[in-house]
Coordinates of C-alpha atoms and ligand atoms in Angstrom, one line a residue:
X1406 CA -131.9 -36.3 136.8
X1407 CA -135.5 -35.2 136.0
X1408 CA -138.5 -36.6 137.9
X1409 CA -136.5 -39.5 139.4
X1410 CA -136.5 -40.3 143.1
X1411 CA -133.0 -41.1 144.3
X1412 CA -131.6 -42.1 147.6
X1413 CA -127.9 -42.1 148.5
X1414 CA -126.2 -45.4 149.4
X1415 CA -124.1 -44.3 152.4
X1416 CA -121.5 -47.1 151.9
X1417 CA -120.6 -46.4 148.3
X1418 CA -121.8 -42.8 148.1
X1419 CA -123.6 -43.8 144.9
X1420 CA -127.3 -42.9 144.2
X1421 CA -129.6 -45.9 144.6
X1422 CA -131.9 -46.1 141.6
X1423 CA -134.9 -48.5 141.1
X1424 CA -134.8 -51.0 138.2
X1425 CA -137.2 -48.8 136.2
X1426 CA -135.0 -45.7 136.8
X1427 CA -131.9 -47.6 135.9
X1428 CA -133.4 -48.8 132.6
X1429 CA -134.5 -45.2 131.8
X1430 CA -131.1 -43.8 132.6
X1431 CA -129.3 -46.5 130.6
X1432 CA -131.5 -45.7 127.6
X1433 CA -130.8 -42.0 128.0
X1434 CA -127.0 -42.5 128.3
X1435 CA -127.0 -44.8 125.3
X1436 CA -128.4 -42.1 123.1
X1437 CA -126.2 -39.3 124.6
X1438 CA -123.0 -41.3 124.2
X1439 CA -123.9 -43.1 121.0
X1440 CA -123.4 -46.5 122.7
X1441 CA -124.7 -49.9 121.9
X1442 CA -125.2 -52.8 124.4
X1443 CA -124.1 -56.3 123.4
X1444 CA -125.1 -59.1 125.7
X1445 CA -124.7 -62.9 125.9
X1446 CA -127.7 -65.3 126.6
X1447 CA -126.3 -66.2 130.0
X1448 CA -126.7 -62.7 131.4
X1449 CA -129.3 -62.0 134.0
X1450 CA -132.7 -61.6 132.4
X1451 CA -133.0 -57.9 133.2
X1452 CA -129.6 -57.3 131.6
X1453 CA -130.6 -59.4 128.5
X1454 CA -133.7 -57.2 128.2
X1455 CA -131.7 -53.9 128.1
X1456 CA -129.4 -55.2 125.3
X1457 CA -129.6 -53.9 121.8
X1458 CA -128.1 -57.2 120.5
X1459 CA -128.3 -60.5 122.3
X1460 CA -126.3 -63.4 120.9
X1461 CA -124.0 -66.4 121.3
X1462 CA -120.2 -65.9 121.2
X1463 CA -120.0 -66.1 117.4
X1464 CA -122.9 -63.7 116.8
X1465 CA -121.5 -61.3 119.3
X1466 CA -118.1 -61.3 117.5
X1467 CA -119.8 -60.9 114.1
X1468 CA -121.9 -58.1 115.4
X1469 CA -118.8 -56.3 116.8
X1470 CA -117.4 -56.1 113.3
X1471 CA -120.6 -54.3 112.1
X1472 CA -121.1 -51.8 114.9
X1473 CA -120.5 -48.1 114.2
X1474 CA -121.2 -46.7 117.7
X1475 CA -118.6 -44.8 119.7
X1476 CA -119.1 -47.1 122.7
X1477 CA -119.7 -50.9 122.9
X1478 CA -121.0 -51.7 126.3
X1479 CA -120.4 -55.4 126.7
X1480 CA -122.5 -57.6 129.1
X1481 CA -120.7 -60.9 129.1
X1482 CA -117.3 -62.2 130.2
X1483 CA -113.9 -60.7 129.6
X1484 CA -112.9 -62.8 126.5
X1485 CA -116.0 -61.7 124.7
X1486 CA -115.3 -58.0 125.4
X1487 CA -111.7 -58.5 124.3
X1488 CA -112.9 -60.2 121.1
X1489 CA -115.2 -57.2 120.4
X1490 CA -112.3 -54.8 121.0
X1491 CA -110.0 -56.7 118.7
X1492 CA -112.6 -56.6 115.9
X1493 CA -113.6 -53.0 116.5
X1494 CA -110.5 -51.2 117.8
X1495 CA -112.0 -47.7 117.0
X1496 CA -114.8 -48.2 119.5
X1497 CA -114.4 -47.8 123.2
X1498 CA -115.3 -51.2 124.5
X1499 CA -116.5 -51.3 128.2
X1500 CA -116.9 -54.5 130.2
X1501 CA -119.9 -53.8 132.4
X1502 CA -118.5 -55.8 135.3
X1503 CA -114.7 -55.9 135.4
X1504 CA -114.6 -59.1 137.5
X1505 CA -116.4 -61.3 135.1
X1506 CA -113.9 -63.7 133.7
X1507 CA -114.3 -67.2 132.3
X1508 CA -112.5 -69.8 134.4
X1509 CA -112.4 -72.1 131.3
X1510 CA -110.2 -69.5 129.5
X1511 CA -107.7 -69.8 132.4
X1512 CA -107.4 -73.5 132.0
X1513 CA -104.3 -73.1 129.8
X1514 CA -101.6 -70.4 129.9
X1515 CA -99.1 -69.4 127.3
X1516 CA -96.2 -71.5 128.7
X1517 CA -98.4 -74.6 128.8
X1518 CA -99.6 -74.0 125.2
X1519 CA -96.0 -73.6 124.0
X1520 CA -95.0 -76.9 125.7
X1521 CA -98.1 -78.6 124.3
X1522 CA -97.2 -77.4 120.8
X1523 CA -93.6 -78.6 121.3
X1524 CA -94.8 -82.1 121.8
X1525 CA -96.5 -82.1 118.3
X1526 CA -94.2 -80.3 115.9
X1527 CA -96.1 -79.1 112.8
X1528 CA -99.6 -79.5 114.3
X1529 CA -102.0 -76.7 113.9
X1530 CA -103.7 -75.2 116.9
X1531 CA -107.4 -74.5 117.2
X1532 CA -108.4 -72.5 120.2
X1533 CA -111.9 -72.1 121.6
X1534 CA -112.8 -68.4 121.7
X1535 CA -113.2 -68.9 125.5
X1536 CA -109.5 -68.3 125.9
X1537 CA -107.0 -65.6 126.9
X1538 CA -105.4 -63.2 124.5
X1539 CA -102.1 -65.0 125.0
X1540 CA -103.6 -68.3 124.0
X1541 CA -105.1 -66.8 120.9
X1542 CA -101.8 -65.2 120.0
X1543 CA -100.2 -68.7 120.1
X1544 CA -102.9 -70.4 118.1
X1545 CA -103.6 -70.7 114.4
X1546 CA -107.4 -70.2 114.4
X1547 CA -110.2 -69.7 116.8
X1548 CA -113.6 -71.4 117.0
X1549 CA -116.8 -71.0 118.9
X1550 CA -119.2 -73.7 120.0
X1551 CA -121.3 -73.1 116.9
X1552 CA -118.6 -73.4 114.3
X1553 CA -116.0 -75.8 115.9
X1554 CA -116.9 -78.6 113.4
X1555 CA -116.7 -76.3 110.5
X1556 CA -113.3 -74.9 111.6
X1557 CA -111.9 -78.5 112.1
X1558 CA -113.1 -79.3 108.6
X1559 CA -111.4 -76.3 107.1
X1560 CA -108.1 -78.2 107.6
X1561 CA -106.8 -80.9 105.3
X1562 CA -108.0 -84.3 106.6
X1563 CA -104.4 -85.5 107.1
X1564 CA -103.4 -82.5 109.2
X1565 CA -102.6 -83.1 112.9
X1566 CA -104.6 -80.7 115.1
X1567 CA -104.4 -79.5 118.7
X1568 CA -107.6 -78.2 120.4
X1569 CA -107.4 -76.0 123.5
X1570 CA -108.7 -75.4 126.2
X1571 CA -112.0 -77.2 126.3
X1572 CA -111.8 -81.0 126.3
X1573 CA -115.5 -81.5 125.8
X1574 CA -116.0 -79.2 122.8
X1575 CA -112.7 -80.6 121.4
X1576 CA -114.0 -84.2 121.8
X1577 CA -117.4 -83.2 120.3
X1578 CA -115.6 -81.9 117.1
X1579 CA -113.3 -84.8 117.0
X1580 CA -116.1 -87.4 117.3
X1581 CA -118.1 -85.7 114.4
X1582 CA -115.2 -85.2 112.1
X1583 CA -113.1 -88.3 112.9
X1584 CA -110.0 -86.1 112.5
X1585 CA -106.6 -86.5 114.3
X1586 CA -107.1 -84.1 117.2
X1587 CA -105.2 -84.0 120.5
X1588 CA -107.4 -82.3 123.0
X1589 CA -106.3 -80.2 126.0
X1590 CA -108.0 -81.3 129.3
X1591 CA -109.6 -78.0 130.3
X1592 CA -113.3 -77.7 131.0
X1593 CA -116.1 -75.4 132.0
X1594 CA -117.2 -76.1 135.6
X1595 CA -120.8 -75.1 134.9
X1596 CA -121.3 -77.6 132.1
X1597 CA -118.9 -80.3 133.2
X1598 CA -119.8 -80.4 137.0
X1599 CA -123.3 -79.1 137.2
X1600 CA -125.0 -81.0 134.4
X1601 CA -124.7 -84.7 135.1
X1602 CA -125.8 -88.0 133.6
X1603 CA -128.1 -88.4 136.6
X1604 CA -129.8 -85.1 135.6
X1605 CA -130.3 -86.5 132.1
X1606 CA -131.7 -89.8 133.4
X1607 CA -134.1 -88.0 135.7
X1608 CA -135.3 -85.7 132.9
X1609 CA -135.8 -88.7 130.6
X1610 CA -137.9 -90.4 133.3
X1611 CA -139.9 -87.3 134.3
X1612 CA -140.5 -85.9 130.8
X1613 CA -140.2 -88.9 128.4
X1614 CA -141.6 -87.0 125.4
X1615 CA -139.4 -83.9 125.7
X1616 CA -136.4 -83.2 123.6
X1617 CA -133.1 -82.8 125.5
X1618 CA -130.9 -79.9 124.2
X1619 CA -127.4 -79.6 125.4
X1620 CA -124.3 -77.5 125.0
X1621 CA -121.2 -79.2 123.7
X1622 CA -119.3 -78.0 126.8
X1623 CA -121.2 -80.7 128.7
X1624 CA -119.4 -84.0 129.3
X1625 CA -119.5 -86.4 126.3
X1626 CA -121.1 -89.2 128.4
X1627 CA -124.4 -87.4 128.1
X1628 CA -124.1 -86.7 124.3
X1629 CA -125.9 -90.1 123.5
X1630 CA -129.0 -89.0 125.4
X1631 CA -129.3 -85.6 123.7
X1632 CA -131.6 -84.8 120.8
X1633 CA -129.5 -81.7 120.0
X1634 CA -126.0 -80.7 120.8
X1635 CA -125.5 -77.1 119.9
X1636 CA -124.4 -73.6 120.9
X1637 CA -126.7 -71.4 122.9
X1638 CA -128.0 -70.0 119.6
X1639 CA -128.7 -73.5 118.3
X1640 CA -130.6 -74.4 121.5
X1641 CA -132.6 -71.2 121.3
X1642 CA -133.4 -71.6 117.6
X1643 CA -134.7 -75.2 118.3
X1644 CA -136.8 -74.1 121.3
X1645 CA -138.3 -71.3 119.3
X1646 CA -139.7 -73.8 116.8
X1647 CA -140.6 -76.7 119.1
X1648 CA -142.5 -77.3 122.3
X1649 CA -141.5 -79.7 125.1
X1650 CA -137.8 -79.1 125.4
X1651 CA -135.3 -79.5 128.2
X1652 CA -132.5 -76.9 128.3
X1653 CA -129.1 -78.4 129.1
X1654 CA -127.0 -75.3 129.4
X1655 CA -126.5 -72.3 131.7
X1656 CA -129.8 -71.1 133.2
X1657 CA -129.9 -67.8 131.4
X1658 CA -131.1 -69.5 128.2
X1659 CA -134.0 -71.1 130.1
X1660 CA -134.9 -67.8 131.8
X1661 CA -134.9 -66.1 128.4
X1662 CA -137.1 -68.8 126.8
X1663 CA -139.6 -68.9 129.6
X1664 CA -139.9 -65.1 129.4
X1665 CA -140.4 -65.1 125.7
X1666 CA -142.6 -68.1 125.5
X1667 CA -144.6 -68.3 128.8
X1668 CA -147.0 -70.9 127.4
X1669 CA -144.4 -73.3 126.1
X1670 CA -143.4 -76.4 127.9
X1671 CA -139.8 -75.8 128.7
X1672 CA -137.8 -77.5 131.5
X1673 CA -134.3 -77.1 132.9
X1674 CA -131.9 -80.0 132.9
X1675 CA -130.0 -78.7 136.0
X1676 CA -131.0 -75.8 138.2
X1677 CA -127.4 -75.7 139.4
X1678 CA -126.0 -74.7 135.9
X1679 CA -125.4 -71.1 136.8
X1680 CA -122.3 -69.3 135.6
X1681 CA -121.4 -67.0 138.5
X1682 CA -119.2 -64.9 136.3
X1683 CA -122.0 -64.3 133.8
X1684 CA -124.3 -63.4 136.6
X1685 CA -122.0 -60.8 138.1
X1686 CA -123.3 -58.1 135.8
X1687 CA -126.2 -56.1 137.3
X1688 CA -128.2 -53.3 135.8
X1689 CA -126.3 -51.0 138.2
X1690 CA -123.0 -52.2 136.7
X1691 CA -124.4 -51.4 133.2
X1692 CA -125.5 -48.0 134.3
X1693 CA -122.3 -47.0 136.1
X1694 CA -120.0 -48.5 133.5
X1695 CA -121.8 -46.4 130.8
X1696 CA -122.1 -43.3 132.9
X1697 CA -118.5 -43.2 134.0
X1698 CA -117.1 -45.1 130.9
X1699 CA -115.7 -47.6 133.4
X1700 CA -113.7 -50.7 132.6
X1701 CA -112.4 -50.0 129.1
X1702 CA -110.8 -53.0 127.4
X1703 CA -107.2 -52.0 126.5
X1704 CA -104.9 -54.4 124.5
X1705 CA -101.4 -53.6 123.6
X1706 CA -100.7 -53.4 119.9
X1707 CA -98.4 -56.4 119.5
X1708 CA -100.8 -58.7 121.3
X1709 CA -103.8 -57.3 119.4
X1710 CA -102.2 -58.1 116.0
X1711 CA -101.4 -61.7 117.0
X1712 CA -104.7 -62.4 118.7
X1713 CA -106.8 -60.8 116.0
X1714 CA -105.2 -63.0 113.3
X1715 CA -106.6 -66.0 115.0
X1716 CA -110.1 -64.6 115.2
X1717 CA -110.0 -63.2 111.6
X1718 CA -109.0 -66.7 110.4
X1719 CA -112.1 -68.0 112.0
X1720 CA -114.4 -65.4 110.6
X1721 CA -113.0 -66.0 107.1
X1722 CA -114.2 -69.7 107.4
X1723 CA -117.6 -68.9 108.9
Ligands
LIG2252 P1 -121.9 -70.0 123.1 O1 -120.8 -70.1 122.1 O2 -123.0 -70.9 122.9 O3 -122.3 -68.6 123.2 O4 -121.3 -70.4 124.5 C1 -120.3 -69.6 125.2 C2 -120.0 -70.1 126.5 O5 -119.4 -69.5 127.3 C3 -120.6 -71.4 126.8 O6 -120.3 -71.7 128.2
LIG2253 FE1 -116.9 -69.7 130.9 FE2 -118.4 -71.8 131.5 FE3 -119.2 -69.4 132.2 FE4 -119.3 -70.1 129.6 S1 -120.5 -71.0 131.3 S2 -118.5 -68.2 130.4 S3 -117.4 -71.4 129.5 S4 -117.4 -70.4 132.9

């Protein structure tokens, strides 16, 4: 490594690089290996900044279909990297931090889904993309938080629908479309437990002329207080065009907006809305994952065919 001061970490035996050195090395490795970095808006700010493409779940999936690089280095949670691998099987897809799962995705397993379906013969299953490969393989179509309503509306109005695993996104889509949907009772801890009606009431009191922007994974009791209910992309788009906004989703969105628009009046609905899994990925993880081509996503063929069908059905609607 030219002109870079390194010290050896005696515990791991790895070189300890400064942030600037890590960024330099990641850039060099990206070129050398023909790699691209895709990252979600909930990543740590320094990781968002090293990304070639930053997006919400739908944008990241769409981008994965377009990428021609040999390596996709994914900074997000496992289901997002799996989706990228399904959509771009030729690329080596690396998950920067192997431990970053999505607890919501684990709120239903294959057996539970099979039993759920058995209670409603003939019903079609919509699964939130925040789900396991097994759940996807047992579902008819996927959706993300930005297209859930559109996906529901792609079915005949008379069709019985099951929505898994997020009860809040399912209820959001059900309320808007007034369709016959049975919703599985899973939820995201971050949005359900750490963004409360008390937070909303306090924000309304402290910042009466601000707009409240929330993610549909929040509990429906706070929907009536929101000026916008949208995916991370929808929230960011709105905040780009407006001043005086309150961000009701994971803190990474707020961090990004404050960094991009230091003079705007932007507040956070709850400082406790932190996704520990999204925050696991450090710049060091990005560096070592790329350097050693660590944590490749591998999906067996049979599972890949079944799970991909569900994602492709979604992309055909969107
Ligand atoms: P988006 O679809 O807005 O990217 O959200 C993904 C997610 O994990 C929300 O918690
Ligand atoms: Fe999963 Fe919630 Fe984290 Fe999103 S914020 S990745 S739904 S745990």
